[in-house]
mmCIF file with all atom_site columns, C-alpha atoms in Angstrom:
data_model
loop_
_atom_site.group_PDB
_atom_site.id
_atom_site.type_symbol
_atom_site.label_atom_id
_atom_site.label_alt_id
_atom_site.label_comp_id
_atom_site.label_asym_id
_atom_site.label_entity_id
_atom_site.label_seq_id
_atom_site.pdbx_PDB_ins_code
_atom_site.Cartn_x
_atom_site.Cartn_y
_atom_site.Cartn_z
_atom_site.occupancy
_atom_site.B_iso_or_equiv
_atom_site.pdbx_formal_charge
_atom_site.auth_seq_id
_atom_site.auth_comp_id
_atom_site.auth_asym_id
_atom_site.auth_atom_id
_atom_site.pdbx_PDB_model_num
ATOM 1   C CA . GLN A 1 1   ? 19.717  -2.242  -21.119 1.00 0.00 ? 1   GLN A CA 1
ATOM 2   C CA . MET A 1 2   ? 15.719  -2.264  -20.871 1.00 0.00 ? 2   MET A CA 1
ATOM 3   C CA . HIS A 1 3   ? 13.960  -0.810  -18.205 1.00 0.00 ? 3   HIS A CA 1
ATOM 4   C CA . LEU A 1 4   ? 10.505  -2.179  -17.018 1.00 0.00 ? 4   LEU A CA 1
ATOM 5   C CA . VAL A 1 5   ? 8.123   -0.130  -14.786 1.00 0.00 ? 5   VAL A CA 1
ATOM 6   C CA . GLU A 1 6   ? 4.901   -1.393  -13.601 1.00 0.00 ? 6   GLU A CA 1
ATOM 7   C CA . SER A 1 7   ? 1.931   0.620   -12.380 1.00 0.00 ? 7   SER A CA 1
ATOM 8   C CA . GLY A 1 8   ? -1.566  0.083   -11.354 1.00 0.00 ? 8   GLY A CA 1
ATOM 9   C CA . GLY A 1 9   ? -1.456  -2.139  -8.189  1.00 0.00 ? 9   GLY A CA 1
ATOM 10  C CA . GLY A 1 10  ? -3.480  -0.971  -4.987  1.00 0.00 ? 10  GLY A CA 1
ATOM 11  C CA . LEU A 1 11  ? -5.914  -2.067  -2.697  1.00 0.00 ? 11  LEU A CA 1
ATOM 12  C CA . VAL A 1 12  ? -9.281  -3.543  -4.084  1.00 0.00 ? 12  VAL A CA 1
ATOM 13  C CA . GLN A 1 13  ? -12.185 -5.328  -2.557  1.00 0.00 ? 13  GLN A CA 1
ATOM 14  C CA . PRO A 1 14  ? -12.849 -8.976  -3.287  1.00 0.00 ? 14  PRO A CA 1
ATOM 15  C CA . GLY A 1 15  ? -14.934 -8.666  -6.781  1.00 0.00 ? 15  GLY A CA 1
ATOM 16  C CA . GLY A 1 16  ? -13.305 -5.372  -7.906  1.00 0.00 ? 16  GLY A CA 1
ATOM 17  C CA . SER A 1 17  ? -10.748 -4.802  -10.721 1.00 0.00 ? 17  SER A CA 1
ATOM 18  C CA . LEU A 1 18  ? -7.429  -3.519  -11.445 1.00 0.00 ? 18  LEU A CA 1
ATOM 19  C CA . ARG A 1 19  ? -5.497  -3.007  -14.573 1.00 0.00 ? 19  ARG A CA 1
ATOM 20  C CA . LEU A 1 20  ? -1.660  -3.283  -14.396 1.00 0.00 ? 20  LEU A CA 1
ATOM 21  C CA . SER A 1 21  ? 0.523   -1.584  -16.892 1.00 0.00 ? 21  SER A CA 1
ATOM 22  C CA . CYS A 1 22  ? 4.111   -2.337  -17.775 1.00 0.00 ? 22  CYS A CA 1
ATOM 23  C CA . ALA A 1 23  ? 6.258   0.090   -19.821 1.00 0.00 ? 23  ALA A CA 1
ATOM 24  C CA . ALA A 1 24  ? 9.632   -0.744  -21.451 1.00 0.00 ? 24  ALA A CA 1
ATOM 25  C CA . SER A 1 25  ? 12.041  1.772   -22.100 1.00 0.00 ? 25  SER A CA 1
ATOM 26  C CA . GLY A 1 26  ? 15.873  1.971   -22.748 1.00 0.00 ? 26  GLY A CA 1
ATOM 27  C CA . THR A 1 27  ? 17.458  0.258   -25.496 1.00 0.00 ? 27  THR A CA 1
ATOM 28  C CA . ILE A 1 28  ? 15.058  -2.139  -27.073 1.00 0.00 ? 28  ILE A CA 1
ATOM 29  C CA . PHE A 1 29  ? 16.081  -4.311  -29.893 1.00 0.00 ? 29  PHE A CA 1
ATOM 30  C CA . SER A 1 30  ? 12.904  -6.749  -30.513 1.00 0.00 ? 30  SER A CA 1
ATOM 31  C CA . ILE A 1 31  ? 10.745  -7.723  -27.814 1.00 0.00 ? 31  ILE A CA 1
ATOM 32  C CA . ASP A 1 32  ? 9.271   -11.171 -28.132 1.00 0.00 ? 32  ASP A CA 1
ATOM 33  C CA . SER A 1 33  ? 7.286   -12.440 -25.251 1.00 0.00 ? 33  SER A CA 1
ATOM 34  C CA . MET A 1 34  ? 6.206   -9.988  -22.434 1.00 0.00 ? 34  MET A CA 1
ATOM 35  C CA . GLY A 1 35  ? 4.127   -11.276 -19.322 1.00 0.00 ? 35  GLY A CA 1
ATOM 36  C CA . TRP A 1 36  ? 3.577   -10.926 -15.653 1.00 0.00 ? 36  TRP A CA 1
ATOM 37  C CA . TYR A 1 37  ? 4.430   -13.243 -12.934 1.00 0.00 ? 37  TYR A CA 1
ATOM 38  C CA . ARG A 1 38  ? 3.358   -12.880 -9.187  1.00 0.00 ? 38  ARG A CA 1
ATOM 39  C CA . GLN A 1 39  ? 4.690   -13.540 -5.670  1.00 0.00 ? 39  GLN A CA 1
ATOM 40  C CA . ALA A 1 40  ? 2.115   -14.061 -2.879  1.00 0.00 ? 40  ALA A CA 1
ATOM 41  C CA . PRO A 1 41  ? 3.388   -14.173 0.966   1.00 0.00 ? 41  PRO A CA 1
ATOM 42  C CA . GLY A 1 42  ? 4.544   -17.643 1.614   1.00 0.00 ? 42  GLY A CA 1
ATOM 43  C CA . LYS A 1 43  ? 3.952   -18.962 -2.088  1.00 0.00 ? 43  LYS A CA 1
ATOM 44  C CA . MET A 1 44  ? 6.021   -19.674 -4.854  1.00 0.00 ? 44  MET A CA 1
ATOM 45  C CA . PHE A 1 45  ? 6.669   -17.521 -7.758  1.00 0.00 ? 45  PHE A CA 1
ATOM 46  C CA . GLU A 1 46  ? 4.337   -18.165 -10.541 1.00 0.00 ? 46  GLU A CA 1
ATOM 47  C CA . LEU A 1 47  ? 3.834   -17.149 -13.918 1.00 0.00 ? 47  LEU A CA 1
ATOM 48  C CA . VAL A 1 48  ? 0.271   -15.296 -14.389 1.00 0.00 ? 48  VAL A CA 1
ATOM 49  C CA . ALA A 1 49  ? -0.001  -14.780 -18.018 1.00 0.00 ? 49  ALA A CA 1
ATOM 50  C CA . VAL A 1 50  ? 2.427   -14.266 -21.102 1.00 0.00 ? 50  VAL A CA 1
ATOM 51  C CA . ILE A 1 51  ? 1.730   -12.775 -24.433 1.00 0.00 ? 51  ILE A CA 1
ATOM 52  C CA . THR A 1 52  ? 3.900   -13.063 -27.744 1.00 0.00 ? 52  THR A CA 1
ATOM 53  C CA . ARG A 1 53  ? 4.583   -10.482 -30.119 1.00 0.00 ? 53  ARG A CA 1
ATOM 54  C CA . SER A 1 54  ? 2.026   -11.778 -32.658 1.00 0.00 ? 54  SER A CA 1
ATOM 55  C CA . ALA A 1 55  ? -0.465  -11.835 -29.620 1.00 0.00 ? 55  ALA A CA 1
ATOM 56  C CA . ILE A 1 56  ? -0.541  -15.436 -28.682 1.00 0.00 ? 56  ILE A CA 1
ATOM 57  C CA . THR A 1 57  ? -1.628  -15.572 -24.901 1.00 0.00 ? 57  THR A CA 1
ATOM 58  C CA . ASN A 1 58  ? -1.128  -18.180 -22.118 1.00 0.00 ? 58  ASN A CA 1
ATOM 59  C CA . VAL A 1 59  ? -2.815  -17.653 -18.865 1.00 0.00 ? 59  VAL A CA 1
ATOM 60  C CA . THR A 1 60  ? -2.556  -19.513 -15.652 1.00 0.00 ? 60  THR A CA 1
ATOM 61  C CA . ASP A 1 61  ? -5.711  -21.740 -14.860 1.00 0.00 ? 61  ASP A CA 1
ATOM 62  C CA . SER A 1 62  ? -6.427  -20.164 -11.584 1.00 0.00 ? 62  SER A CA 1
ATOM 63  C CA . VAL A 1 63  ? -6.946  -16.722 -13.191 1.00 0.00 ? 63  VAL A CA 1
ATOM 64  C CA . LYS A 1 64  ? -8.425  -17.673 -16.541 1.00 0.00 ? 64  LYS A CA 1
ATOM 65  C CA . GLY A 1 65  ? -11.964 -16.106 -17.265 1.00 0.00 ? 65  GLY A CA 1
ATOM 66  C CA . ARG A 1 66  ? -10.890 -13.147 -15.021 1.00 0.00 ? 66  ARG A CA 1
ATOM 67  C CA . PHE A 1 67  ? -7.699  -11.976 -16.251 1.00 0.00 ? 67  PHE A CA 1
ATOM 68  C CA . THR A 1 68  ? -6.823  -10.877 -19.590 1.00 0.00 ? 68  THR A CA 1
ATOM 69  C CA . ILE A 1 69  ? -3.465  -9.755  -20.891 1.00 0.00 ? 69  ILE A CA 1
ATOM 70  C CA . SER A 1 70  ? -2.541  -7.440  -23.906 1.00 0.00 ? 70  SER A CA 1
ATOM 71  C CA . ARG A 1 71  ? 0.120   -5.462  -25.223 1.00 0.00 ? 71  ARG A CA 1
ATOM 72  C CA . ASP A 1 72  ? 0.959   -2.720  -27.525 1.00 0.00 ? 72  ASP A CA 1
ATOM 73  C CA . ASN A 1 73  ? 3.890   -3.254  -29.515 1.00 0.00 ? 73  ASN A CA 1
ATOM 74  C CA . ALA A 1 74  ? 4.256   0.386   -30.659 1.00 0.00 ? 74  ALA A CA 1
ATOM 75  C CA . LYS A 1 75  ? 4.440   1.462   -27.267 1.00 0.00 ? 75  LYS A CA 1
ATOM 76  C CA . ASN A 1 76  ? 6.489   -1.419  -25.879 1.00 0.00 ? 76  ASN A CA 1
ATOM 77  C CA . MET A 1 77  ? 3.578   -1.890  -23.086 1.00 0.00 ? 77  MET A CA 1
ATOM 78  C CA . VAL A 1 78  ? 1.824   -4.766  -21.768 1.00 0.00 ? 78  VAL A CA 1
ATOM 79  C CA . TYR A 1 79  ? -1.299  -4.916  -19.522 1.00 0.00 ? 79  TYR A CA 1
ATOM 80  C CA . LEU A 1 80  ? -2.983  -6.896  -17.268 1.00 0.00 ? 80  LEU A CA 1
ATOM 81  C CA . GLN A 1 81  ? -6.593  -6.527  -16.516 1.00 0.00 ? 81  GLN A CA 1
ATOM 82  C CA . MET A 1 82  ? -7.784  -8.260  -13.645 1.00 0.00 ? 82  MET A CA 1
ATOM 83  C CA . ASN A 1 83  ? -11.636 -8.750  -12.790 1.00 0.00 ? 83  ASN A CA 1
ATOM 84  C CA . SER A 1 84  ? -13.415 -10.660 -10.165 1.00 0.00 ? 84  SER A CA 1
ATOM 85  C CA . LEU A 1 85  ? -10.397 -10.509 -7.977  1.00 0.00 ? 85  LEU A CA 1
ATOM 86  C CA . LYS A 1 86  ? -10.171 -12.618 -5.110  1.00 0.00 ? 86  LYS A CA 1
ATOM 87  C CA . PRO A 1 87  ? -7.894  -12.530 -1.757  1.00 0.00 ? 87  PRO A CA 1
ATOM 88  C CA . GLU A 1 88  ? -5.738  -15.289 -2.884  1.00 0.00 ? 88  GLU A CA 1
ATOM 89  C CA . ASP A 1 89  ? -4.803  -12.966 -5.921  1.00 0.00 ? 89  ASP A CA 1
ATOM 90  C CA . THR A 1 90  ? -2.989  -10.827 -3.145  1.00 0.00 ? 90  THR A CA 1
ATOM 91  C CA . ALA A 1 91  ? 0.740   -10.625 -4.475  1.00 0.00 ? 91  ALA A CA 1
ATOM 92  C CA . ILE A 1 92  ? 3.401   -8.620  -5.733  1.00 0.00 ? 92  ILE A CA 1
ATOM 93  C CA . TYR A 1 93  ? 3.066   -8.503  -9.605  1.00 0.00 ? 93  TYR A CA 1
ATOM 94  C CA . TYR A 1 94  ? 6.129   -8.608  -11.917 1.00 0.00 ? 94  TYR A CA 1
ATOM 95  C CA . CYS A 1 95  ? 6.437   -7.607  -15.549 1.00 0.00 ? 95  CYS A CA 1
ATOM 96  C CA . TYR A 1 96  ? 8.954   -9.273  -17.686 1.00 0.00 ? 96  TYR A CA 1
ATOM 97  C CA . ALA A 1 97  ? 10.152  -9.112  -21.203 1.00 0.00 ? 97  ALA A CA 1
ATOM 98  C CA . ASP A 1 98  ? 11.972  -11.185 -23.389 1.00 0.00 ? 98  ASP A CA 1
ATOM 99  C CA . ASP A 1 99  ? 14.289  -9.268  -25.890 1.00 0.00 ? 99  ASP A CA 1
ATOM 100 C CA . LEU A 1 100 ? 16.529  -11.287 -28.081 1.00 0.00 ? 100 LEU A CA 1
ATOM 101 C CA . SER A 1 101 ? 16.472  -14.308 -25.441 1.00 0.00 ? 101 SER A CA 1
ATOM 102 C CA . VAL A 1 102 ? 17.481  -11.861 -22.562 1.00 0.00 ? 102 VAL A CA 1
ATOM 103 C CA . GLU A 1 103 ? 14.853  -11.584 -19.610 1.00 0.00 ? 103 GLU A CA 1
ATOM 104 C CA . TYR A 1 104 ? 14.336  -8.143  -18.146 1.00 0.00 ? 104 TYR A CA 1
ATOM 105 C CA . TRP A 1 105 ? 12.166  -7.761  -14.775 1.00 0.00 ? 105 TRP A CA 1
ATOM 106 C CA . GLY A 1 106 ? 10.425  -4.944  -13.473 1.00 0.00 ? 106 GLY A CA 1
ATOM 107 C CA . GLU A 1 107 ? 10.531  -4.056  -9.723  1.00 0.00 ? 107 GLU A CA 1
ATOM 108 C CA . GLY A 1 108 ? 6.851   -5.134  -9.277  1.00 0.00 ? 108 GLY A CA 1
ATOM 109 C CA . THR A 1 109 ? 3.728   -3.775  -8.084  1.00 0.00 ? 109 THR A CA 1
ATOM 110 C CA . LEU A 1 110 ? 1.772   -4.591  -5.048  1.00 0.00 ? 110 LEU A CA 1
ATOM 111 C CA . VAL A 1 111 ? -1.769  -5.971  -5.565  1.00 0.00 ? 111 VAL A CA 1
ATOM 112 C CA . THR A 1 112 ? -3.998  -6.337  -2.307  1.00 0.00 ? 112 THR A CA 1
ATOM 113 C CA . VAL A 1 113 ? -7.543  -7.738  -2.406  1.00 0.00 ? 113 VAL A CA 1
ATOM 114 C CA . SER A 1 114 ? -9.106  -7.246  0.979   1.00 0.00 ? 114 SER A CA 1
ATOM 115 C CA . SER A 1 115 ? -12.431 -5.994  2.467   1.00 0.00 ? 115 SER A CA 1
#
């Protein structure tokens, strides 16, 4: 069983930056895609960014040019660099990983963008 633990969330002012990290541990076979979803208050769960093992990325339009996803395959980690944060980026951010077509999820980390 794989476990995912996110870190790096917190309170930041509009225009600021945060870097989220997610570490995978436990029984790991071969992680294909890893990524981040978020859920804002009163809004639907949405994909933020995903990255494959070969570093192909997909980033949702609302964060393009501001957020960058990356990963370290040797360390089984995925990162989300978030710049130029806006109040509408406030949400709980969840990490996920796909290991042999089984999805695993972290418990989430809260990002609050407010002055």
